[in-house]
Each structure stands twice: as structure tokens, then as C-alpha cells.
mmCIF file of N, CA and C in Angstrom:
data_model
loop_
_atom_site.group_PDB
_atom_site.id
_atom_site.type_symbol
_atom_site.label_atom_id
_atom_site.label_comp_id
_atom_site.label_asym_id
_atom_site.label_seq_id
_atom_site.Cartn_x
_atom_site.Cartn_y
_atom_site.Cartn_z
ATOM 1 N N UNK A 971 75.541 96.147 67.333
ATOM 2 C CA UNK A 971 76.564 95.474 68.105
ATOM 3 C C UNK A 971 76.211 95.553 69.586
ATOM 4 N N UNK A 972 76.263 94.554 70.217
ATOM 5 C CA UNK A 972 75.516 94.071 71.560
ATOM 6 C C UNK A 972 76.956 94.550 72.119
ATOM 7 N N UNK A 973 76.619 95.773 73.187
ATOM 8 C CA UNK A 973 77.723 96.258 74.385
ATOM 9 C C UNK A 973 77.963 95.538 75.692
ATOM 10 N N UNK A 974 79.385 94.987 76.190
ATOM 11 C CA UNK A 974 79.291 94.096 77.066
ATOM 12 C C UNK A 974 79.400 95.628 78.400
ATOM 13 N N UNK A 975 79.057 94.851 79.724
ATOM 14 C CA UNK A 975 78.753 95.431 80.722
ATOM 15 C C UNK A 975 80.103 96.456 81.293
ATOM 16 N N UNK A 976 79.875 97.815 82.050
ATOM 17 C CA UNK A 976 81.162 97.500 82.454
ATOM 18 C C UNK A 976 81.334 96.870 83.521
ATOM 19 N N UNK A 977 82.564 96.738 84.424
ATOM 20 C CA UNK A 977 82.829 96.036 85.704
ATOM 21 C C UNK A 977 83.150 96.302 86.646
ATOM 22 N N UNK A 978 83.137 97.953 86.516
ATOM 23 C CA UNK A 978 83.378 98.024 87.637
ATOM 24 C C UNK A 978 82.538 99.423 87.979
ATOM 25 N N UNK A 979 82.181 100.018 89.154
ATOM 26 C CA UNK A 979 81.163 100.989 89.229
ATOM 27 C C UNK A 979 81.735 102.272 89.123
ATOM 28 N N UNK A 980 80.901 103.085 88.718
ATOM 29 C CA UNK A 980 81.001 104.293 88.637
ATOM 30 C C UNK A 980 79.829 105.644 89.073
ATOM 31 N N UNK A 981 80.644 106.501 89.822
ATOM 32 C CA UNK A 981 79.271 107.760 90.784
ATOM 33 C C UNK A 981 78.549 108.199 89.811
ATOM 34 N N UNK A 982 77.396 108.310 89.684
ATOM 35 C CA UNK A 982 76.534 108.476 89.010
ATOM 36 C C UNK A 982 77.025 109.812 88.245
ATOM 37 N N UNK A 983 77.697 111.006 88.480
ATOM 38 C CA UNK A 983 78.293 112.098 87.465
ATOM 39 C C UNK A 983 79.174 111.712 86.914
ATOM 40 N N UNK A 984 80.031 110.416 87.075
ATOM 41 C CA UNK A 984 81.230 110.510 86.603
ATOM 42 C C UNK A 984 80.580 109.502 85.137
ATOM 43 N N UNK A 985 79.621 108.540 85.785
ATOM 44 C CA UNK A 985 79.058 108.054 84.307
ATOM 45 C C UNK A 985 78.392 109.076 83.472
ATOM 46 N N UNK A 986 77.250 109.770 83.904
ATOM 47 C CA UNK A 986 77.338 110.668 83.230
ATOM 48 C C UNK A 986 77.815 110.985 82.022
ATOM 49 N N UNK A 987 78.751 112.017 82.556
ATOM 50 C CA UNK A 987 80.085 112.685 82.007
ATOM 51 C C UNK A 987 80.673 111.541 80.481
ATOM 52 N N UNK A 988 80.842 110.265 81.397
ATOM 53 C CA UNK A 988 81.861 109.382 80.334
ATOM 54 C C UNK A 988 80.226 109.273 79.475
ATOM 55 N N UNK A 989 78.961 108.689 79.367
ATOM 56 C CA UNK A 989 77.948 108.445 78.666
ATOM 57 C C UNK A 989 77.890 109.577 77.621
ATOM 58 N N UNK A 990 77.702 111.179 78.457
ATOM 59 C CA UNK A 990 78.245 112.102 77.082
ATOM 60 C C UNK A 990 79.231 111.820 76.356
ATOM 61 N N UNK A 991 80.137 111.830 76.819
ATOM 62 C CA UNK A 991 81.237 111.927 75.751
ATOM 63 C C UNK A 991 81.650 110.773 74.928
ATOM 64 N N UNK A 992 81.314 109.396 75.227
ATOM 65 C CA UNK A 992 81.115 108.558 74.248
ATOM 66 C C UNK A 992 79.669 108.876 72.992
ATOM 67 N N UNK A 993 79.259 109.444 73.543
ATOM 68 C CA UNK A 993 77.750 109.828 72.721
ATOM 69 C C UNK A 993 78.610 111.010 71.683
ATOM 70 N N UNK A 994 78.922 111.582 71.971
ATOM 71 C CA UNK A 994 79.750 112.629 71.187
ATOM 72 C C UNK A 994 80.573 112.376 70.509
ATOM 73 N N UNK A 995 81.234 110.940 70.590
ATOM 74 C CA UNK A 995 82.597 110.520 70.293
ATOM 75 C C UNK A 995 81.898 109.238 69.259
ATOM 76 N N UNK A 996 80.800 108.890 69.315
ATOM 77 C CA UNK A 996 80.170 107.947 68.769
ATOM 78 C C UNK A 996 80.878 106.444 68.952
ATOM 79 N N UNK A 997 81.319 106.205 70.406
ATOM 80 C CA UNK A 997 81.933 104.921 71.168
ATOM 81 C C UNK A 997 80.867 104.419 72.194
ATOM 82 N N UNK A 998 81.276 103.650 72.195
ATOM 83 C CA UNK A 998 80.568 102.777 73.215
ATOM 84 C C UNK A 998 81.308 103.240 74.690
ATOM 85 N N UNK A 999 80.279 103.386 76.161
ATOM 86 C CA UNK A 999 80.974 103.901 77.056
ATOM 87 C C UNK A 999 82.265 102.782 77.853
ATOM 88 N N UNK A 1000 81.769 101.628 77.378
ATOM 89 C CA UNK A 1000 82.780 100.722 78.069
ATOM 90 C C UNK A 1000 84.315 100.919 77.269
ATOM 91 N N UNK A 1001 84.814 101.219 75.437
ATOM 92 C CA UNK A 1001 85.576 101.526 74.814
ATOM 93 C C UNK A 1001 86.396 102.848 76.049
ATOM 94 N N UNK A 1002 85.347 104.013 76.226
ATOM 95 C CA UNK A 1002 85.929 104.667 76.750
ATOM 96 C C UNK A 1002 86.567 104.870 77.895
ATOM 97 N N UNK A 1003 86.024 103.722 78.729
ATOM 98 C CA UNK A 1003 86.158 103.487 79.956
ATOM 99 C C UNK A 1003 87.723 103.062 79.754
ATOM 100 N N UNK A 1004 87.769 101.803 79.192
ATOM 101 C CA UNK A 1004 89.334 100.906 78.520
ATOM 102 C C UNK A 1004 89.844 101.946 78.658
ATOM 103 N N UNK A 1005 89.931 103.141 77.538
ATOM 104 C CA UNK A 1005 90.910 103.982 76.752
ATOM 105 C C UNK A 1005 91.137 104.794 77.949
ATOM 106 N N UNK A 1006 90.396 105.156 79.132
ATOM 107 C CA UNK A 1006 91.133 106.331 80.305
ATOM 108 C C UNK A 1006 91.411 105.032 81.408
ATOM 109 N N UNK A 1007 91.269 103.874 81.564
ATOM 110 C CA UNK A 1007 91.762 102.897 82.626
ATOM 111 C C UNK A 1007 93.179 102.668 81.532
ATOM 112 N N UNK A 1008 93.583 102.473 80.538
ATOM 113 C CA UNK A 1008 94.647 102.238 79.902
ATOM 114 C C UNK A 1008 95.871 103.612 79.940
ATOM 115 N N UNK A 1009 95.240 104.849 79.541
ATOM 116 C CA UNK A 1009 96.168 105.649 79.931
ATOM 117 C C UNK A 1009 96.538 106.008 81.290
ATOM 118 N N UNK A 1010 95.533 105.797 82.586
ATOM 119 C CA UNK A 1010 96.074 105.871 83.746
ATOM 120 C C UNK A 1010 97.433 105.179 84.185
ATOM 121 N N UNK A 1011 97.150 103.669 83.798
ATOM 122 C CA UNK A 1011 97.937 102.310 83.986
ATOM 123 C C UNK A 1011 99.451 103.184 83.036
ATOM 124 N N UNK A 1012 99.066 103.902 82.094
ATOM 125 C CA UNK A 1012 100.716 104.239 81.808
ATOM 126 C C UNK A 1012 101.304 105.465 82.572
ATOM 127 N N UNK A 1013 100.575 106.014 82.916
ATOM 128 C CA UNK A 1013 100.974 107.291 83.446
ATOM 129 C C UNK A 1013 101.749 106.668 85.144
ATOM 130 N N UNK A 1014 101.479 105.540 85.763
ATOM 131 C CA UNK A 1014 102.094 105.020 86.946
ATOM 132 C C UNK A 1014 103.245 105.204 86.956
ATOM 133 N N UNK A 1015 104.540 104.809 85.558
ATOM 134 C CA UNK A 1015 105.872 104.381 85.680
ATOM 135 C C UNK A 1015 106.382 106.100 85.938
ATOM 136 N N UNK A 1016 106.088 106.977 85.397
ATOM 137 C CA UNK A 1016 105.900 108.274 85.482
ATOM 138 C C UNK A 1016 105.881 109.211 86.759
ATOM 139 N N UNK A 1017 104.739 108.452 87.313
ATOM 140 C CA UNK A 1017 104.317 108.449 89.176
ATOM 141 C C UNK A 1017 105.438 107.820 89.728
ATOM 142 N N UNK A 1018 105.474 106.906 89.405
ATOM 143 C CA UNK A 1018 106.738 106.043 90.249
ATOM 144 C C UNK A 1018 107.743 106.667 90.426
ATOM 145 N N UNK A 1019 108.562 107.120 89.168
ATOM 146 C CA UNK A 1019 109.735 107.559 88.933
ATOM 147 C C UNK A 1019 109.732 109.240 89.855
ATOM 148 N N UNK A 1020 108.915 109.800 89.676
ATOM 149 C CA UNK A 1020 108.505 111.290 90.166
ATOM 150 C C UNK A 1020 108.541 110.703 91.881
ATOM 151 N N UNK A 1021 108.312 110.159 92.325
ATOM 152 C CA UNK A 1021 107.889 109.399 93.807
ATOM 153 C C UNK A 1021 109.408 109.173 93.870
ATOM 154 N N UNK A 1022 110.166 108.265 93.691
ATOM 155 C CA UNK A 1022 111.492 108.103 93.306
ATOM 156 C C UNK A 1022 112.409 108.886 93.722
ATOM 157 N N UNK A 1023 112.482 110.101 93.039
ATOM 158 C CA UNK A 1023 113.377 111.153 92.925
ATOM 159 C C UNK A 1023 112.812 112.391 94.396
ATOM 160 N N UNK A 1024 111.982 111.936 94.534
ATOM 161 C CA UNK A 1024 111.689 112.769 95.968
ATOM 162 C C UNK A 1024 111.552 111.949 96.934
ATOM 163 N N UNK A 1025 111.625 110.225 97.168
ATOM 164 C CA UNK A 1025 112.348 109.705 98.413
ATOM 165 C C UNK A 1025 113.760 110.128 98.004
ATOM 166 N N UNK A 1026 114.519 110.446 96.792
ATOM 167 C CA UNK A 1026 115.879 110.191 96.472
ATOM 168 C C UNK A 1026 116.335 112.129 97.324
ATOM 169 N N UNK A 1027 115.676 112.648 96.914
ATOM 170 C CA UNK A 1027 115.907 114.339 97.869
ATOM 171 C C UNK A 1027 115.591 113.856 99.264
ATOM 172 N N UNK A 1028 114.599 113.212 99.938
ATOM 173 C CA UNK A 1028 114.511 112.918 101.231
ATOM 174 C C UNK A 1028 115.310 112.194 101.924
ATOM 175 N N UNK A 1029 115.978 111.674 101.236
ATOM 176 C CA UNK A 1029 117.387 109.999 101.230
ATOM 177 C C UNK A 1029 118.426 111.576 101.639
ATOM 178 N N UNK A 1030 118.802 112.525 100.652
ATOM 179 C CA UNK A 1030 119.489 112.875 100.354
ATOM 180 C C UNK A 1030 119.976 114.288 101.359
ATOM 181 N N UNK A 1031 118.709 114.523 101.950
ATOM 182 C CA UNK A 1031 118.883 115.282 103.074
ATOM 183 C C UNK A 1031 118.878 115.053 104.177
ATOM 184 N N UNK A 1032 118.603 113.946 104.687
ATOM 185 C CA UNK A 1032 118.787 112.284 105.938
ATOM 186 C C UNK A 1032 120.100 112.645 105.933
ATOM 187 N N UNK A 1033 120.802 112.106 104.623
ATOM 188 C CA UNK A 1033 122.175 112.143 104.846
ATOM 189 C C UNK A 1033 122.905 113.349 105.003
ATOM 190 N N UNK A 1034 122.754 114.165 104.654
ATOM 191 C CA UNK A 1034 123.453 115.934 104.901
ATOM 192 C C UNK A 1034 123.607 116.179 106.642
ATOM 193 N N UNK A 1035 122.156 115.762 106.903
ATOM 194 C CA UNK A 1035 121.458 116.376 108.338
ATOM 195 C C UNK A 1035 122.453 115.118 109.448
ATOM 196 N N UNK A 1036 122.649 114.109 108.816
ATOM 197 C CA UNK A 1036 123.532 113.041 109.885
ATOM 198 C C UNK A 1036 125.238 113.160 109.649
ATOM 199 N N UNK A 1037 125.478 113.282 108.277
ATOM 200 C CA UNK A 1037 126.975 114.261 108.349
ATOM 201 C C UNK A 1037 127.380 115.239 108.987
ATOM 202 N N UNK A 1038 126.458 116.385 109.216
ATOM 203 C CA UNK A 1038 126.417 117.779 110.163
ATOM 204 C C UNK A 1038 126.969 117.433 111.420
ATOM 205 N N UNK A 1039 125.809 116.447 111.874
ATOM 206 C CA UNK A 1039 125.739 116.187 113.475
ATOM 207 C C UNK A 1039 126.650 115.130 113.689
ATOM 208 N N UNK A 1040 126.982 114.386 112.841
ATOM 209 C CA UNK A 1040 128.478 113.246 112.929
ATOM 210 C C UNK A 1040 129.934 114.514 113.347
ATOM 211 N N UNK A 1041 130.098 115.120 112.489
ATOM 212 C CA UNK A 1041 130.654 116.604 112.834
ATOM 213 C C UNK A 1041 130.305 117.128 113.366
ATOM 214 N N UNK A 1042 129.452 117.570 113.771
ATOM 215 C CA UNK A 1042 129.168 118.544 115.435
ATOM 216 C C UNK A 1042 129.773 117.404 116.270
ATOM 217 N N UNK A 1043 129.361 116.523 116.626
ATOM 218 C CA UNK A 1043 129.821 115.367 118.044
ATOM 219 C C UNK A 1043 131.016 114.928 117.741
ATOM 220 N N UNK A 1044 131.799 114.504 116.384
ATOM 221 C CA UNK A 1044 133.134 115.080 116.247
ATOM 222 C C UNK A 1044 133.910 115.822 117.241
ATOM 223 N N UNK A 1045 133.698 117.087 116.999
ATOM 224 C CA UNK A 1045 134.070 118.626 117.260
ATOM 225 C C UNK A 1045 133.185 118.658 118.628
ATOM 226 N N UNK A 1046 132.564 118.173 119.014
ATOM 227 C CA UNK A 1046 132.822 118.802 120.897
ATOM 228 C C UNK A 1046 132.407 117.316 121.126
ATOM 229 N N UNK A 1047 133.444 116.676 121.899
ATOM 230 C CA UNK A 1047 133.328 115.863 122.294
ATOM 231 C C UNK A 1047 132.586 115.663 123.344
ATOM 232 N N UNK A 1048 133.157 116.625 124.374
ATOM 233 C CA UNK A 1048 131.973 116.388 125.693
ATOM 234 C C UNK A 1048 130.566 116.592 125.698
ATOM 235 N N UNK A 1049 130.045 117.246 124.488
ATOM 236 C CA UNK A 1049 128.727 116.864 124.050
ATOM 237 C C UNK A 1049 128.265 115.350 123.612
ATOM 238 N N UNK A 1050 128.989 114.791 123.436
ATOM 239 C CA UNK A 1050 128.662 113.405 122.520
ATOM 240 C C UNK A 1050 127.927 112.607 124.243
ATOM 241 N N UNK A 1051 126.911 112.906 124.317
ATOM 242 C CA UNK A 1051 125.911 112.082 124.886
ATOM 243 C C UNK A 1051 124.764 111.261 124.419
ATOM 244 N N UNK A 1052 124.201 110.784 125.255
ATOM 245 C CA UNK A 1052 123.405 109.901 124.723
ATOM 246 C C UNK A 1052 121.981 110.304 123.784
ATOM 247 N N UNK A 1053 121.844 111.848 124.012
ATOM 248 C CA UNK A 1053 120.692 112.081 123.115
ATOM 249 C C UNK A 1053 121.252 112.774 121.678
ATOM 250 N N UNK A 1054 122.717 112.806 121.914
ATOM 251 C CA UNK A 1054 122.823 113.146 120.181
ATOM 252 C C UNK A 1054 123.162 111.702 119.116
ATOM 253 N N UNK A 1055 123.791 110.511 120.356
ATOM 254 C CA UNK A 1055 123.658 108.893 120.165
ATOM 255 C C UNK A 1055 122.530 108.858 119.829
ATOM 256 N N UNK A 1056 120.840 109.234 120.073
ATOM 257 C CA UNK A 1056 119.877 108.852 119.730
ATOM 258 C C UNK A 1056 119.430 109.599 118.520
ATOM 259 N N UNK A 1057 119.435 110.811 118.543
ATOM 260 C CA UNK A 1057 119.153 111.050 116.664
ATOM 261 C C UNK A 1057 120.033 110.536 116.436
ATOM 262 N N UNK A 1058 121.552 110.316 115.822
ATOM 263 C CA UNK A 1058 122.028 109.640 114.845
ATOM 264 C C UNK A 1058 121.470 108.073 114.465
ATOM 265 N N UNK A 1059 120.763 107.677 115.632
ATOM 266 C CA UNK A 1059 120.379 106.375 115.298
ATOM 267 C C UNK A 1059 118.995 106.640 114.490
ATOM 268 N N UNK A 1060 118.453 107.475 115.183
ATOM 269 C CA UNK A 1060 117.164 108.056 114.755
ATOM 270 C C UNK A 1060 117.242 108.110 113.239
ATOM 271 N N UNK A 1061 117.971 109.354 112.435
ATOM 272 C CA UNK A 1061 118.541 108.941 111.724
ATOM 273 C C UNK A 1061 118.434 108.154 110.237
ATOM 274 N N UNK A 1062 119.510 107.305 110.848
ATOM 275 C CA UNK A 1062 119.925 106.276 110.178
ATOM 276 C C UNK A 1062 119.008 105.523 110.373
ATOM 277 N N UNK A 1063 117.945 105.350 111.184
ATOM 278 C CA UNK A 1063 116.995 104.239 111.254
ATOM 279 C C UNK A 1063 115.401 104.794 109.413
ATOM 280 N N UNK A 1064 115.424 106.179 109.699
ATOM 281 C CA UNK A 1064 114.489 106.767 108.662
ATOM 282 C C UNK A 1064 115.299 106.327 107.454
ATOM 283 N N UNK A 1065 116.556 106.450 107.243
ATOM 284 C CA UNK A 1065 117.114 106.492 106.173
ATOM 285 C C UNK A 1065 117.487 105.243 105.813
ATOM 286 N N UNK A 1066 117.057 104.212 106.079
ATOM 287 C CA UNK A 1066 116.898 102.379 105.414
ATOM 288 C C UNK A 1066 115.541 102.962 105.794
ATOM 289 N N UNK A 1067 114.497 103.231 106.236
ATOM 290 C CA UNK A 1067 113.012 103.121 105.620
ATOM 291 C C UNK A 1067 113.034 103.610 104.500
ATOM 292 N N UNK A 1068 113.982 105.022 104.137
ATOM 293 C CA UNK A 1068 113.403 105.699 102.937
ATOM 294 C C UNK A 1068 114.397 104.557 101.420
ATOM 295 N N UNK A 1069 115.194 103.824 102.125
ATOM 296 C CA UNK A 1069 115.773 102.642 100.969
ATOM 297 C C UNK A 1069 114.846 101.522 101.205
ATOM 298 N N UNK A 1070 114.231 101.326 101.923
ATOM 299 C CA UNK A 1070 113.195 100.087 101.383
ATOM 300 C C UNK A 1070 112.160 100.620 100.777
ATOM 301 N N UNK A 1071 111.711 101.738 101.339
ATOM 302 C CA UNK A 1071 110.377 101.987 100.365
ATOM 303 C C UNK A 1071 110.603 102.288 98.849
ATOM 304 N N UNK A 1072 112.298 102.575 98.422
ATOM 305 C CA UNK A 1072 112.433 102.980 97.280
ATOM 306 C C UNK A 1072 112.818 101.782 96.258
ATOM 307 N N UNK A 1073 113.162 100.799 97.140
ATOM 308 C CA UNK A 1073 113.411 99.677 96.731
ATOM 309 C C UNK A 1073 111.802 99.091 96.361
ATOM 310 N N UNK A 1074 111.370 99.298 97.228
ATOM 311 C CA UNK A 1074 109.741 98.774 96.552
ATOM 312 C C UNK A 1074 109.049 98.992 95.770
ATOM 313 N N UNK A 1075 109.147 100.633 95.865
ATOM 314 C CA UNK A 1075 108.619 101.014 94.743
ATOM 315 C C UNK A 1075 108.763 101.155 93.639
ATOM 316 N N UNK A 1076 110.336 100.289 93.181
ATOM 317 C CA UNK A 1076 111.202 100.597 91.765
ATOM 318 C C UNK A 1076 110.443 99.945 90.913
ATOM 319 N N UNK A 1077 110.065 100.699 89.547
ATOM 320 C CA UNK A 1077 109.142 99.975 88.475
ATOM 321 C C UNK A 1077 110.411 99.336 87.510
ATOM 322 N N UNK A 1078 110.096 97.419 87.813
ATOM 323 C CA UNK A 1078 109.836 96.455 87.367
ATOM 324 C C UNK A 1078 109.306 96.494 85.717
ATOM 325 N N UNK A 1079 110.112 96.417 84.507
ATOM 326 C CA UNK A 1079 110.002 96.145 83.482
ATOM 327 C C UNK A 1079 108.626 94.725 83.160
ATOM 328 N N UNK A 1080 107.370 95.231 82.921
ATOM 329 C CA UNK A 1080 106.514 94.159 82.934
ATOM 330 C C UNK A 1080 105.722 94.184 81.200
ATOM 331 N N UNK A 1081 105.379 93.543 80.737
ATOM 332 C CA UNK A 1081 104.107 92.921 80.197
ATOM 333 C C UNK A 1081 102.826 92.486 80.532
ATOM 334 N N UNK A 1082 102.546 92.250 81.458
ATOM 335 C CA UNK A 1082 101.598 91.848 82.403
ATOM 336 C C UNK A 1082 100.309 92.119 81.682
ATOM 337 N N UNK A 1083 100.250 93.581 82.014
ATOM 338 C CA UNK A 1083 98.924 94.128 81.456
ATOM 339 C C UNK A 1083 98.550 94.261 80.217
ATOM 340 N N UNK A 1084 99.987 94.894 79.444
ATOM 341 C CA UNK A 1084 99.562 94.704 77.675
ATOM 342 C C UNK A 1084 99.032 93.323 77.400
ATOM 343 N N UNK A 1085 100.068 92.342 77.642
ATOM 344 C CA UNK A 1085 99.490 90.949 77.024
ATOM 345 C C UNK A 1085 98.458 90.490 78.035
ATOM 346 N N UNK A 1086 97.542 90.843 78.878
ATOM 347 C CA UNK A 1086 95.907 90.857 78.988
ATOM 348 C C UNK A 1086 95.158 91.547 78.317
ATOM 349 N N UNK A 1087 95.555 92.784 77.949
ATOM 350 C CA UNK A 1087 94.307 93.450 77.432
ATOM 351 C C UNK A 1087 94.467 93.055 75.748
ATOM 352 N N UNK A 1088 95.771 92.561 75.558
ATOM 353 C CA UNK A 1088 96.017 91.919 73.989
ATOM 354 C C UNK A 1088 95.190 90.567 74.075
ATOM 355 N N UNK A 1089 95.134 89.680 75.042
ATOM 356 C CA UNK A 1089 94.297 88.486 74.921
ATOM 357 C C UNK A 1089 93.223 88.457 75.075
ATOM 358 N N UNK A 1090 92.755 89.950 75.632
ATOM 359 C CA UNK A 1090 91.261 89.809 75.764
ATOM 360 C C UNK A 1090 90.813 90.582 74.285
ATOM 361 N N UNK A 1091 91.556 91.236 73.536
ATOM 362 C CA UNK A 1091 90.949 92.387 72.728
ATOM 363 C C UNK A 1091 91.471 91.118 71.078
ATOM 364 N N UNK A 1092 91.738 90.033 71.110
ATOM 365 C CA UNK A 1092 91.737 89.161 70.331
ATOM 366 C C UNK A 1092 90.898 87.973 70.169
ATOM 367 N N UNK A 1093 90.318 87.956 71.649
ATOM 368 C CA UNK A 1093 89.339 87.038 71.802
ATOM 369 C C UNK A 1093 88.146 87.164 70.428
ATOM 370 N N UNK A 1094 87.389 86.162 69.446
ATOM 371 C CA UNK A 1094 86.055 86.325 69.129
ATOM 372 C C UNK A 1094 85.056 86.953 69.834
ATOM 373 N N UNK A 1095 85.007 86.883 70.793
ATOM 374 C CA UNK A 1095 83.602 87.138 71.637
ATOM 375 C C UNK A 1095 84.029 87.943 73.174
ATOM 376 N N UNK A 1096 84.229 89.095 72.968
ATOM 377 C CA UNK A 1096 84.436 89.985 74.023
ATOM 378 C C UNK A 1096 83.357 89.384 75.493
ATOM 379 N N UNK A 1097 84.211 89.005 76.156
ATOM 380 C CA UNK A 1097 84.031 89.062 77.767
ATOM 381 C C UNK A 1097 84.617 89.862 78.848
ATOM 382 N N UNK A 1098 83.807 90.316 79.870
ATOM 383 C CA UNK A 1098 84.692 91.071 81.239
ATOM 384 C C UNK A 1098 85.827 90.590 81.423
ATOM 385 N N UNK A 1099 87.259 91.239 81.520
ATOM 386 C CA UNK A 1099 87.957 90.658 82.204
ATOM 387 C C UNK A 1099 88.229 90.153 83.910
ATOM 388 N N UNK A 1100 88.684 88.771 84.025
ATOM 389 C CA UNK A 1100 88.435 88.457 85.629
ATOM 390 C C UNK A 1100 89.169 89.012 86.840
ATOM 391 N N UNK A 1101 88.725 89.537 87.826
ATOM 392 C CA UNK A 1101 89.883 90.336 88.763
ATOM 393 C C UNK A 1101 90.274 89.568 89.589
#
């Protein structure tokens, strides 16, 4: 069975490494290549979610740290100058960065990738997939 190329490069130990262990495994190194580029691609929603929950503690102590000082400048008024006006803006300005970035980074229910690597792994005649 004629092995198609892989596509993308690899440091000369890290092929290596994968060339043993397909040799050991009696696979072809490009199979193996798929099978650890496929479990990475699942392990992301995982990453995401873990990423998530620690902008969601960083969200979450933004807000503690601007309640405090909303109450401190409360409670002494003749302090309420313009540089405790500037952290609170300060602030509140980090805390919509840390809601857009969490907004961005929210994992999106997809197919995308299964049904590529399903149309390519049904194909007759195995080709590279195109990037």
C-alpha cells in the first residue's frame, strides 16, 4: 500500500520518535500523525472551557476589587477625587476586555472538522487535505 505524504513538517526528533512508534505499532507514520492531530483538535473544547473559568475568576475579582473601592469613595467622600475616578474607570474598562475575550473565546458547537476528515477518510483514493 503506497503511503501518501505528510503535509506538514516536522523537527527531525519529533519524526523520529513518531517513525518509531508507528514501526512498533505497525502504522503508517502519516495514520499516526492523523490520530495525535485528531486528539489534540479534541482536547481544545477542554482548553477553552479551562481558559473560560479563569477569565470567569479574573471577571470575578475585577468585580470584588471595584465594589470595595465603589465603597471606600462611598464612605469618605472627600476622598472621591479624580484618581480614585480613574481606577474605577480603569476598572471597568479591563472588565468588558475580560467579557469580550470570553465572548470570543466561547466554543461554538461545530462539525466542521469531523465532516472533513469523514470526507476525506471516504474518499477512494486518499489525498492531502487542502489548507
Amino acid at each position: 500500500m503506497r503511503e501518501s505524504a505528510v503535509m506538514f513538517r516536522l523537527p527531525g526528533h519529533v519524526l523520529a520518535n513518531v517513525e518509531t512508534l508507528a514501526s512498533r505499532l505497525n502504522l503508517s507514520v502519516n495514520l499516526i500523525a492523523k490520530l495525535i492531530v485528531i486528539r489534540e483538535i479534541m482536547n481544545i473544547p477542554a482548553m477553552l472551557e479551562e481558559h473560560d473559568k479563569q477569565l470567569a475568576n479574573m471577571h470575578q475579582f475585577l468585580r470584588e476589587m471595584a465594589f470595595h473601592n465603589d465603597d471606600f469613595l462611598n464612605e469618605n467622600e472627600e476622598r472621591r477625587d479624580e484618581a480614585a475616578e480613574a481606577v474605577m474607570a480603569k476598572l471597568k474598562e479591563v472588565m468588558h476586555a475580560i467579557d469580550s475575550i470570553r465572548d470570543a473565546a466561547f466554543v461554538r458547537p461545530s462539525t466542521y472538522i469531523a465532516d472533513l476528515i469523514r470526507q476525506h477518510d471516504e474518499r477512494p483514493v486518499q489525498e492531502s487535505l487542502g489548507v
